[in-house]
Each structure stands twice: as C-alpha cells, then as structure tokens.
Short mmCIF file of C-alpha atoms in Angstrom, two decimals:
data_model
loop_
_atom_site.label_atom_id
_atom_site.label_comp_id
_atom_site.label_asym_id
_atom_site.label_seq_id
_atom_site.Cartn_x
_atom_site.Cartn_y
_atom_site.Cartn_z
CA MET T 1 54.44 123.63 155.75
CA LYS T 2 57.30 122.41 153.54
CA ASN T 3 59.41 121.57 156.62
CA GLY T 4 56.43 119.42 157.97
CA ILE T 5 56.18 117.56 154.66
CA VAL T 6 59.80 116.91 154.59
CA MET T 7 59.83 115.53 158.13
CA THR T 8 56.81 113.40 157.29
CA LEU T 9 58.48 112.13 154.38
CA PHE T 10 61.83 111.45 156.34
CA THR T 11 59.99 109.62 159.15
CA LEU T 12 58.26 107.35 156.42
CA LEU T 13 61.49 106.63 154.74
CA MET T 14 63.12 105.78 158.04
CA VAL T 15 60.25 103.46 158.94
CA LEU T 16 60.50 101.80 155.67
CA ALA T 17 64.32 101.43 155.94
CA MET T 18 63.81 99.82 159.44
CA PHE T 19 61.27 97.38 157.94
CA LEU T 20 63.43 96.44 155.15
CA LEU T 21 66.23 95.93 157.39
CA PHE T 22 64.30 93.81 159.65
CA TYR T 23 62.95 91.97 156.64
CA PHE T 24 66.14 91.02 155.12
CA ILE T 25 67.75 90.10 158.56
CA TYR T 26 65.03 88.02 159.83
CA ASP T 27 63.22 87.16 156.54
CA VAL T 28 59.89 88.11 158.16
CA LYS T 29 56.83 86.74 156.45
CA PRO T 30 53.41 85.39 157.95
CA GLY T 31 54.35 82.56 160.24
CA ASN T 32 57.84 82.58 159.33
CA MET T 33 61.27 84.21 160.89
CA LYS T 34 64.77 83.57 159.60
CA LYS T 35 68.27 84.88 160.52
CA ASN T 36 71.50 84.50 158.68
CA PHE T 37 74.60 84.33 160.46
CA THR T 38 78.37 85.38 159.45
CA TYR T 39 81.23 83.16 159.83
CA SER T 40 84.13 84.38 162.00
CA LYS T 41 87.63 83.81 161.04
CA LYS T 42 89.02 84.80 164.38
CA VAL T 43 90.95 82.50 166.68
CA ILE T 44 88.47 80.69 168.90
CA SER T 45 89.20 78.59 171.99
CA ASN T 46 87.31 75.41 172.17
CA PRO T 47 87.57 72.03 174.15
CA LEU T 48 89.43 69.03 172.85
CA MET T 49 91.54 70.91 170.27
CA GLY T 50 94.24 73.27 169.93
CA TYR T 51 97.54 73.54 171.69
CA ALA T 52 98.26 71.27 174.59
CA PRO T 53 101.17 72.41 176.72
CA ALA T 54 102.67 70.39 179.70
CA ALA T 55 100.14 70.10 182.46
CA MET T 56 102.81 71.09 185.04
CA GLU T 57 102.53 74.70 183.66
CA GLU T 58 101.43 76.93 186.33
CA ILE T 59 99.98 79.57 183.66
CA VAL T 60 98.63 78.80 180.14
CA ALA T 61 97.36 80.85 177.46
CA ASP T 62 93.65 81.66 177.57
CA ASP T 63 93.03 79.70 174.32
CA VAL T 64 94.39 76.47 175.95
CA THR T 65 91.75 73.83 176.80
CA LEU T 66 94.09 70.64 176.63
CA LEU T 67 97.12 69.86 178.68
CA TYR T 68 99.65 67.19 178.07
CA VAL T 69 100.83 64.64 180.78
CA ASP T 70 103.53 62.16 180.27
CA ILE T 71 104.23 59.50 183.07
CA THR T 72 107.14 57.25 183.28
CA TRP T 73 106.46 53.71 184.76
CA ARG T 74 109.08 54.37 187.35
CA GLU T 75 107.56 57.54 188.67
CA LEU T 76 104.12 55.92 188.71
CA GLU T 77 104.85 52.50 190.35
CA PRO T 78 107.94 52.67 192.44
CA LYS T 79 107.06 49.44 194.14
CA GLU T 80 105.08 46.65 192.68
CA GLY T 81 101.31 47.29 192.97
CA ILE T 82 101.94 50.59 194.97
CA TYR T 83 100.98 53.54 192.67
CA ASN T 84 101.90 57.17 193.29
CA TRP T 85 98.57 58.56 192.03
CA GLU T 86 98.35 61.51 194.44
CA GLU T 87 101.83 62.63 193.51
CA VAL T 88 101.32 62.20 189.88
CA GLU T 89 97.88 63.97 189.91
CA SER T 90 99.29 66.78 192.04
CA GLU T 91 102.42 67.33 189.99
CA ASN T 92 100.19 67.56 186.81
CA GLN T 93 97.47 69.48 188.54
CA PHE T 94 94.61 67.22 187.72
CA ASN T 95 92.25 68.99 190.11
CA LYS T 96 93.02 72.51 188.80
CA TRP T 97 92.31 71.25 185.09
CA ARG T 98 89.29 69.41 185.94
CA SER T 99 87.83 72.51 187.74
CA GLU T 100 88.54 74.79 184.91
CA GLY T 101 86.76 72.38 182.50
CA LYS T 102 90.14 71.46 180.64
CA HIS T 103 90.99 68.10 179.47
CA LEU T 104 94.18 65.92 179.14
CA VAL T 105 96.31 64.17 176.81
CA LEU T 106 98.11 61.21 178.30
CA ARG T 107 101.33 59.26 177.18
CA PHE T 108 102.70 56.40 179.30
CA ILE T 109 106.51 55.86 178.72
CA LEU T 110 109.09 53.13 179.46
CA ASP T 111 112.07 54.76 177.86
CA TYR T 112 112.77 58.71 177.96
CA PRO T 113 116.17 59.70 176.84
CA SER T 114 118.08 62.31 178.85
CA ASN T 115 121.48 63.66 179.37
CA LYS T 116 122.20 61.31 182.30
CA LYS T 117 122.38 57.53 182.60
CA HIS T 118 119.07 56.22 184.02
CA LYS T 119 116.12 54.06 183.46
CA ASP T 120 112.32 54.61 183.28
CA ILE T 121 111.12 51.30 184.45
CA PRO T 122 110.86 50.52 188.20
CA ASP T 123 113.81 48.83 189.89
CA TRP T 124 111.56 45.96 191.22
CA LEU T 125 110.83 45.13 187.50
CA TYR T 126 114.32 45.60 186.32
CA ASN T 127 115.76 43.42 189.06
CA ARG T 128 113.26 40.67 188.21
CA LEU T 129 113.96 40.39 184.53
CA ASP T 130 116.50 37.82 183.32
CA ASP T 131 117.32 39.97 180.19
CA ALA T 132 116.07 43.32 181.25
CA GLY T 133 117.20 45.29 178.16
CA ASP T 134 119.79 47.47 176.70
CA TRP T 135 121.72 50.62 178.14
CA TYR T 136 122.43 53.20 175.46
CA ASP T 137 124.30 56.42 174.97
CA SER T 138 123.51 57.93 171.56
CA ASP T 139 122.53 60.99 169.64
CA CYS T 140 118.95 60.55 171.12
CA GLY T 141 120.51 60.84 174.74
CA LYS T 142 121.12 58.44 177.49
CA GLY T 143 118.88 55.79 178.82
CA PHE T 144 117.63 52.08 179.09
CA SER T 145 115.56 50.33 176.39
CA PRO T 146 113.64 47.49 177.97
CA ASN T 147 113.45 44.17 176.50
CA TYR T 148 109.92 44.30 175.10
CA ASN T 149 109.81 40.76 174.23
CA SER T 150 109.98 39.82 177.90
CA GLU T 151 106.76 37.98 178.98
CA GLU T 152 107.33 39.11 182.46
CA LEU T 153 107.55 42.68 181.48
CA ILE T 154 104.44 42.41 179.34
CA THR T 155 102.31 40.80 182.25
CA ALA T 156 103.43 43.65 184.52
CA TYR T 157 102.53 46.38 181.88
CA GLU T 158 99.08 44.80 181.43
CA LYS T 159 98.46 45.07 185.14
CA THR T 160 99.71 48.67 185.48
CA ILE T 161 97.54 49.82 182.55
CA GLN T 162 94.62 48.27 184.17
CA ALA T 163 95.23 50.02 187.29
CA MET T 164 95.49 53.31 185.40
CA GLY T 165 92.16 52.45 183.86
CA ASP T 166 90.59 51.54 187.20
CA ARG T 167 91.83 55.03 188.51
CA TRP T 168 91.12 57.33 185.64
CA GLY T 169 89.21 55.41 182.93
CA ASP T 170 85.63 56.23 183.85
CA GLU T 171 85.90 59.94 183.81
CA GLU T 172 86.30 62.50 180.93
CA LEU T 173 89.26 64.25 182.24
CA ILE T 174 91.79 62.10 180.19
CA SER T 175 90.27 62.33 176.66
CA PHE T 176 93.11 61.45 174.40
CA ILE T 177 95.91 58.83 174.99
CA GLU T 178 98.87 58.79 172.69
CA LEU T 179 99.96 55.13 172.95
CA GLY T 180 103.62 55.33 173.93
CA GLY T 181 104.90 52.16 175.65
CA LEU T 182 107.32 51.24 173.12
CA GLY T 183 110.64 53.03 171.93
CA HIS T 184 112.39 56.22 172.84
CA TRP T 185 109.96 58.79 174.18
CA GLY T 186 107.22 56.17 173.47
CA GLU T 187 107.59 56.87 169.78
CA TRP T 188 107.86 53.40 168.46
CA HIS T 189 111.43 53.46 167.28
CA VAL T 190 114.92 52.85 168.76
CA ASP T 191 118.43 53.85 167.75
CA SER T 192 119.71 50.52 166.77
CA THR T 193 123.10 52.23 165.95
CA ALA T 194 123.71 52.59 169.67
CA GLY T 195 123.42 48.78 170.35
CA VAL T 196 119.56 48.89 171.19
CA ARG T 197 117.83 45.64 170.00
CA GLN T 198 115.14 46.17 167.59
CA LEU T 199 111.43 46.47 168.75
CA PRO T 200 109.35 43.37 168.72
CA ASP T 201 107.32 41.81 165.77
CA GLU T 202 103.57 42.70 165.25
CA SER T 203 102.16 39.97 167.46
CA VAL T 204 104.14 41.12 170.43
CA ARG T 205 103.68 44.89 169.93
CA GLU T 206 99.93 44.43 169.77
CA ARG T 207 100.07 43.33 173.28
CA TYR T 208 101.17 46.75 174.28
CA VAL T 209 98.01 48.26 172.81
CA VAL T 210 95.18 45.84 173.69
CA PRO T 211 95.10 46.61 177.56
CA TRP T 212 94.30 50.20 176.77
CA LEU T 213 91.23 49.42 174.72
CA SER T 214 89.16 48.16 177.68
CA ALA T 215 90.94 50.22 180.38
CA PHE T 216 90.08 53.70 178.88
CA PRO T 217 86.68 53.23 177.01
CA ASN T 218 85.83 56.99 177.11
CA ALA T 219 89.19 58.17 175.67
CA ASN T 220 90.53 58.39 171.98
CA LEU T 221 93.52 56.25 171.49
CA LEU T 222 96.15 57.47 169.16
CA MET T 223 99.22 55.57 167.61
CA ARG T 224 102.50 56.96 166.11
CA ARG T 225 102.12 54.94 162.92
CA PRO T 226 99.26 53.41 161.06
CA PHE T 227 99.57 49.91 162.30
CA ARG T 228 96.97 47.29 161.40
CA ILE T 229 95.81 47.13 165.07
CA ALA T 230 95.14 50.99 164.75
CA SER T 231 93.10 50.54 161.71
CA GLU T 232 91.12 47.40 163.12
CA ASN T 233 90.14 49.40 166.34
CA ASP T 234 89.58 52.88 164.68
CA LEU T 235 92.32 54.46 166.54
CA GLY T 236 93.64 57.99 165.76
CA LEU T 237 97.25 58.93 164.95
CA TYR T 238 99.82 61.28 166.07
CA ASN T 239 103.02 62.93 164.44
CA ASP T 240 105.70 64.15 166.76
CA MET T 241 107.49 65.77 163.82
CA ALA T 242 104.65 68.17 162.98
CA GLY T 243 105.85 71.18 160.85
CA ASN T 244 109.03 69.30 159.52
CA CYS T 245 108.20 68.90 155.89
CA GLU T 246 110.32 65.70 155.09
CA ALA T 247 109.07 63.89 158.10
CA THR T 248 105.47 64.81 157.93
CA GLN T 249 105.40 63.96 154.32
CA GLU T 250 106.81 60.40 155.07
CA TRP T 251 104.22 59.96 157.80
CA LEU T 252 101.38 61.06 155.46
CA ASP T 253 102.73 58.58 152.91
CA TRP T 254 102.41 55.73 155.54
CA ILE T 255 98.87 56.84 156.22
CA ASP T 256 97.95 57.09 152.51
CA SER T 257 99.68 53.97 151.25
CA GLY T 258 100.80 51.78 154.23
CA GLY T 259 104.10 50.00 153.67
CA ILE T 260 107.12 48.60 155.67
CA TYR T 261 107.50 49.32 159.28
CA SER T 262 111.29 50.18 159.33
CA GLU T 263 112.03 48.98 162.80
CA THR T 264 111.21 45.37 161.95
CA GLY T 265 110.87 45.05 158.18
CA GLU T 266 107.42 43.84 158.40
CA ASN T 267 104.64 44.90 155.97
CA ASP T 268 102.78 46.08 158.90
CA LEU T 269 101.69 49.68 158.05
CA VAL T 270 98.19 49.95 156.41
CA MET T 271 96.33 52.64 154.64
CA MET T 272 94.37 54.86 157.02
CA SER T 273 93.74 57.88 154.76
CA ASP T 274 90.13 58.33 156.24
CA ALA T 275 91.02 57.66 159.83
CA TRP T 276 90.74 61.39 160.76
CA GLU T 277 87.04 61.28 159.88
CA THR T 278 86.31 59.25 163.15
CA ALA T 279 89.48 59.49 165.22
CA PRO T 280 91.59 62.61 166.15
CA ILE T 281 95.17 63.37 164.79
CA GLY T 282 97.53 64.75 167.37
CA GLY T 283 101.35 64.99 167.94
CA GLU T 284 103.62 67.99 168.62
CA LEU T 285 105.71 70.56 166.87
CA THR T 286 109.08 69.25 165.65
CA SER T 287 112.30 69.98 167.54
CA SER T 288 114.34 69.57 164.41
CA ASP T 289 113.22 73.07 163.04
CA SER T 290 113.38 76.40 165.04
CA LEU T 291 110.09 78.03 166.10
CA SER T 292 111.26 81.38 164.35
CA SER T 293 111.40 79.17 160.95
CA LEU T 294 108.16 77.29 161.59
CA LEU T 295 106.25 80.40 162.57
CA GLY T 296 108.06 82.83 160.41
CA ASP T 297 109.45 82.26 156.87
CA ASN T 298 107.86 78.67 156.74
CA LEU T 299 104.60 79.54 158.28
CA SER T 300 102.51 78.90 155.12
CA GLN T 301 104.14 75.43 154.75
CA THR T 302 103.76 74.71 158.70
CA THR T 303 99.97 75.68 158.43
CA SER T 304 99.37 73.64 155.35
CA LEU T 305 101.08 70.58 156.70
CA VAL T 306 99.18 70.88 159.83
CA ALA T 307 95.78 71.42 158.06
CA GLN T 308 96.72 68.70 155.45
CA SER T 309 97.04 66.22 158.36
CA HIS T 310 93.79 67.19 159.73
CA THR T 311 95.42 67.94 163.12
CA THR T 312 93.30 68.29 166.15
CA PHE T 313 95.94 69.09 168.73
CA LEU T 314 99.67 69.67 169.23
CA GLY T 315 101.69 69.37 172.43
CA PRO T 316 103.61 69.49 174.58
CA LYS T 317 105.98 71.44 172.11
CA VAL T 318 103.50 74.15 171.03
CA ALA T 319 103.89 77.35 169.10
CA GLU T 320 105.02 80.51 171.13
CA ASP T 321 104.99 84.10 170.30
CA ILE T 322 107.92 85.38 168.21
CA GLY T 323 108.64 88.71 170.05
CA ASP T 324 105.46 90.71 170.07
CA ASN T 325 104.15 88.79 166.96
CA LYS T 326 101.35 86.21 167.49
CA THR T 327 100.63 85.83 163.74
CA GLY T 328 102.21 82.44 163.58
CA TYR T 329 100.62 81.27 166.88
CA ASN T 330 97.09 82.31 165.75
CA GLU T 331 97.29 80.99 162.20
CA LEU T 332 98.50 77.66 163.35
CA LEU T 333 95.68 77.55 165.77
CA LYS T 334 93.17 78.54 163.28
CA ASN T 335 94.17 75.41 161.15
CA MET T 336 93.66 72.85 163.79
CA GLY T 337 90.43 71.03 164.87
CA TYR T 338 86.83 71.91 164.27
CA ARG T 339 85.20 75.22 163.70
CA LEU T 340 81.37 74.92 164.18
CA TRP T 341 79.02 77.62 163.50
CA VAL T 342 75.33 78.24 162.64
CA THR T 343 74.79 79.42 159.02
CA SER T 344 71.10 80.07 159.59
CA ALA T 345 68.19 79.71 161.82
CA SER T 346 64.33 79.89 160.94
CA ILE T 347 61.20 79.53 162.69
CA LYS T 348 58.11 78.40 160.87
CA GLN T 349 54.43 77.93 161.93
CA GLU T 350 53.93 74.71 160.30
CA SER T 351 50.27 74.19 161.54
CA THR T 352 47.85 75.97 164.11
CA GLN T 353 49.57 74.13 166.91
CA LYS T 354 52.97 73.29 165.46
CA VAL T 355 56.08 75.61 165.52
CA VAL T 356 59.35 74.38 164.09
CA LEU T 357 62.81 75.57 164.56
CA ASN T 358 65.37 74.75 161.91
CA ILE T 359 69.18 75.24 162.63
CA THR T 360 71.76 74.62 160.11
CA LEU T 361 75.17 73.83 161.53
CA LYS T 362 78.48 73.80 159.46
CA ASN T 363 82.06 72.81 160.36
CA SER T 364 84.51 74.96 158.72
CA GLY T 365 87.57 73.57 160.46
CA VAL T 366 89.95 70.85 159.32
CA ALA T 367 88.62 67.93 161.46
CA PRO T 368 85.44 66.95 163.07
CA PHE T 369 84.61 67.20 166.93
CA TYR T 370 85.30 63.77 168.21
CA ARG T 371 82.73 63.74 170.93
CA ASN T 372 78.86 63.14 170.67
CA TRP T 373 78.19 65.82 173.31
CA THR T 374 74.56 66.69 173.82
CA THR T 375 73.30 69.70 172.11
CA TYR T 376 70.42 71.74 173.47
CA VAL T 377 68.12 74.54 172.30
CA TYR T 378 67.26 76.97 175.20
CA LEU T 379 64.08 79.05 175.48
CA LYS T 380 64.39 81.79 177.82
CA ASN T 381 61.30 83.57 179.12
CA LYS T 382 61.97 87.35 178.87
CA GLY T 383 59.72 88.10 181.82
CA THR T 384 60.61 85.16 184.19
CA ASN T 385 63.91 84.16 183.07
CA ARG T 386 62.94 80.66 183.20
CA ILE T 387 64.62 78.47 180.82
CA LYS T 388 63.18 75.50 178.75
CA ARG T 389 65.77 73.13 177.55
CA ILE T 390 65.14 70.97 174.50
CA LYS T 391 67.57 68.27 173.49
CA LEU T 392 68.42 67.99 169.70
CA ASP T 393 68.57 64.75 167.82
CA LEU T 394 72.02 65.50 166.59
CA ASN T 395 75.52 63.63 166.72
CA VAL T 396 77.71 66.50 166.33
CA ALA T 397 80.72 64.29 165.77
CA LYS T 398 79.25 63.43 162.32
CA ILE T 399 79.71 66.84 160.76
CA LEU T 400 82.83 66.55 158.85
CA PRO T 401 84.77 69.76 157.50
CA ASN T 402 82.82 71.70 154.86
CA GLU T 403 79.74 69.75 155.61
CA GLU T 404 76.39 71.30 156.83
CA LYS T 405 73.66 69.57 159.00
CA SER T 406 70.11 70.98 159.22
CA ILE T 407 68.28 69.93 162.25
CA PRO T 408 64.56 70.67 162.75
CA ILE T 409 63.18 70.90 166.21
CA GLU T 410 59.55 71.08 167.17
CA LEU T 411 59.12 73.81 169.94
CA PRO T 412 56.80 73.60 172.99
CA ILE T 413 55.37 77.00 172.06
CA SER T 414 52.39 76.62 169.67
CA ASN T 415 52.39 80.28 168.20
CA VAL T 416 55.10 82.21 166.51
CA ARG T 417 54.08 85.51 167.66
CA LYS T 418 53.93 84.35 171.26
CA LEU T 419 57.36 82.75 170.85
CA ARG T 420 58.77 85.85 169.38
CA GLU T 421 57.43 88.29 171.88
CA ASN T 422 58.14 86.30 175.04
CA TYR T 423 61.19 84.18 174.53
CA SER T 424 64.72 84.44 173.40
CA ILE T 425 66.35 81.27 171.69
CA SER T 426 69.87 80.00 172.18
CA LEU T 427 72.04 77.07 171.27
CA GLY T 428 74.66 75.14 173.49
CA ILE T 429 76.55 72.01 173.44
CA VAL T 430 77.32 70.53 176.88
CA ASP T 431 80.72 69.19 178.27
CA PRO T 432 79.68 66.05 180.21
CA MET T 433 82.52 66.57 182.49
CA THR T 434 81.32 69.96 183.63
CA ASN T 435 77.59 69.71 182.75
CA LYS T 436 78.08 73.21 181.16
CA ASN T 437 77.95 74.53 177.74
CA ALA T 438 81.52 74.36 176.33
CA ILE T 439 81.54 75.03 172.67
CA HIS T 440 82.38 78.57 171.22
CA PHE T 441 80.77 78.88 167.70
CA ALA T 442 82.53 80.62 164.95
CA VAL T 443 79.93 83.16 164.59
CA SER T 444 80.98 86.80 164.20
CA GLY T 445 80.27 88.73 167.22
CA GLN T 446 79.70 85.72 169.29
CA GLU T 447 83.14 83.97 169.35
CA THR T 448 83.57 84.00 173.09
CA ALA T 449 80.00 83.04 174.08
CA ASP T 450 79.46 79.46 175.31
CA THR T 451 75.69 79.79 174.43
CA LEU T 452 74.93 81.07 170.90
CA LEU T 453 72.02 83.42 170.80
CA LEU T 454 69.85 82.77 167.84
CA PHE T 455 66.84 84.87 168.31
CA ASP T 456 66.36 87.53 170.94
#
C-alpha cells in the first residue's frame, strides 16, 4: 500500500517537474509559446568573414569561407586587349570556390616587389610610355614602380578595370576588392629612398578608384587609408599591418582624426571612424611580427587590435596553428566579423485568425554582416515534410554589434495549437550565389546548422 502511494506521488512529481520544465523553456500560456536561446562562444564558420588564405591553396581549413586573389596587370593582360581570363581563374580555382559556396577578395597590383628584377605592368604598355617609371632595388625588394601620372597608363588602366567588371562584376563570387593599383603591393606607398618618385596628388590618385565604382557594383571596395574619396563613396578600409601595435595604432589614428598623407604631404586623410558600420574592414596579419608572438605572448594585444578595428577578414597572411595549439587561431577568429544569433522566439495567437511569430536577432560580433541577404522563416509539415517559406521584412546588414532587432511575422496558420502539433519552425539566411541557407547562428547546440531550428 505504502509503495503504491509512494509510486503515485513520485509519478505526480515527475509530471509536475516535466510541466514546469516545459513551462519555463517554452513559456506556455493560453495562445502563447516562447523559447529562449543560449549564446554560443564557440568558433563559428560564416560567409564573408574570417580568414582569407590564398585562393591557390589546394586545401584550406574548414572554417574558411573567403579566399584571397591578387592579380598583376602583367599576368592578366599580356597583350593589349587580350586577357588571360581562363588561366587566372584556373590558377585561383574560381570554379571550385564558387561550387563550394566560398567568396573571393581581389586585389589588382601594378608593382609587387620580389627578390628579382622584374616589372608587373605588361610589356606592351611599358614600351608605349615615354616616361614609364622607376626601377628600384630597396629594402622592399626589387621591382618597377610605374609613372602613375602618365595619362596613357591611366587610360589603359581604366579600360582594364572595365574589362574585369564585364567579366566578373555581375556575380557575387568577388565580394570584396582591396583597391591596390598604386604603390608597392598595391598599398599606396613607395620607397622614395630607393629613387622611386612620390605617388601622384589627390586628383590623379582618384582616377585609380573611380573605374571600380561602376565596374563592380555588387562588391565592397576597400582602401588602404581613409582618403576623401573613400569617405565620399562609403568605402571600407584595410590594414596590411594587422597585429602590429604601432602601425595599427597609426592607422586607427588616421581613421579617427584624418590628417596628412605622408606620400604627398596633402591634407587628404579624413575622419572615417564610423565607416565600419556600413563597409567592411579587412587586411592581413603583419609580417613584421612572428606568428608565435602574435598568437602567443601577445595574443591578447592582437585580438584587441583586431576587435578594436572592427575587422571582418584577414588574408592572405592568416593565423596558423602553433604546434598543436589552436588557441590563438581560434581566439583571433572569434574576434572578427559578425556573430548573429536568436535570443528568443515566441508565438502568439493575436486574434481568432491571426498567429504571429516574433524573433529577436542579436549581433554579438565586432562588425555587421555587410549584405542584405534575404532571411526566411520555414514551416515544415511534420506529416508531409512540405515546407512553406516566408520572407522576413529585415535588412540583416543593419544589425550592428550589441544591437537587437525584433521581427514580427504573421504566419499562414491561423491556430497556435494546429501550428504546434503539425509544424516545425526554422530560420535561414540565403546566399544569392548558391541560393542556399548559409549563415551559422551563434546558438548553443546549433553552431554548424545552416538552418536554425526555433520550434520542433
């Protein structure tokens, strides 16, 4: 008898416990259901952010969604008007990365120093110019710095950029362009101690920017310094000395205060301290500090500088494992780009024929997601597996770090009970290049899912 009473009480307590658990997790009330989610601090692989190793690499880490491509004018256009499209695309594996849903960072370069005497503009152009430029042999390396003031060079440059736009500008594959063009490595500086003439004044330099604006309307353009033209056209910025404290602080000072462009002495740097809110910050890890230093003893400084810069991507020099230790690699990655997640979702019967789903999205990263990709809610019928897709009225690019956005969606099911019994509800953000859900949300337990399960 006593055993029976004990078992009955135990069963009642278990039922009560399950009810309370269900109540607090789902906030069950008449006509209402709510679920809270837990933020994940794990490394998450997401498109258009993170490390961007060279596109020529045969094997890249699982977290990599961006690849870096630099192209010299010489290799692209060996004969005037004749372009090595197939060779460049094959060498940089355009088809492979496109098929895998990865995107590219592009830099077009006219002067890439190396350990051998060479030039990176085509022979046909070099032979045509009366004053072609300056050969150099310096601490930067050996190479040839073109005469950027040359009208003939500028005209040819504009035609080549337009040709690239005709070939690649209408698709999503090339998503970021670091505007090179001028200076060693396309970094908008030259070694004047080696007899290289200074870069042109502002009015001429801008002509190396303008053609890109129309040639690549779908890509984000980034500049090495906060020039006036970058500010006027809402361009992003990049720092090729990321991780180096002194150089990065100088770069941040330019962005915060503007100032003098050291190459010409012009007061041509302008304040762009809020640029990161609408355009990406890129670059690569510095070569002046060892990776063991950047990712070891100075890891906290490196991650702080990257986060402070609101960095979205770094490449082609990226972090690597130090021995078997991935701590530095992962910590740096977690301090780049966006980290979107859902804090809560609720379903409410607002009237006899109206059911509303409300989703609260938050960005816990250091930068926005710079694309207004379409966000959908998916209703999956548990019996037939048929899926209804509902487009959200949301511009995901507007969700800045530490901001939340609540989105109400009227569902095509008029009864909460019917909805709960017959449908699961999920959320996804679609990459227009692949037409597939691509964003991994920073939600505990669902970090690798490209579709976030809200209610099952």
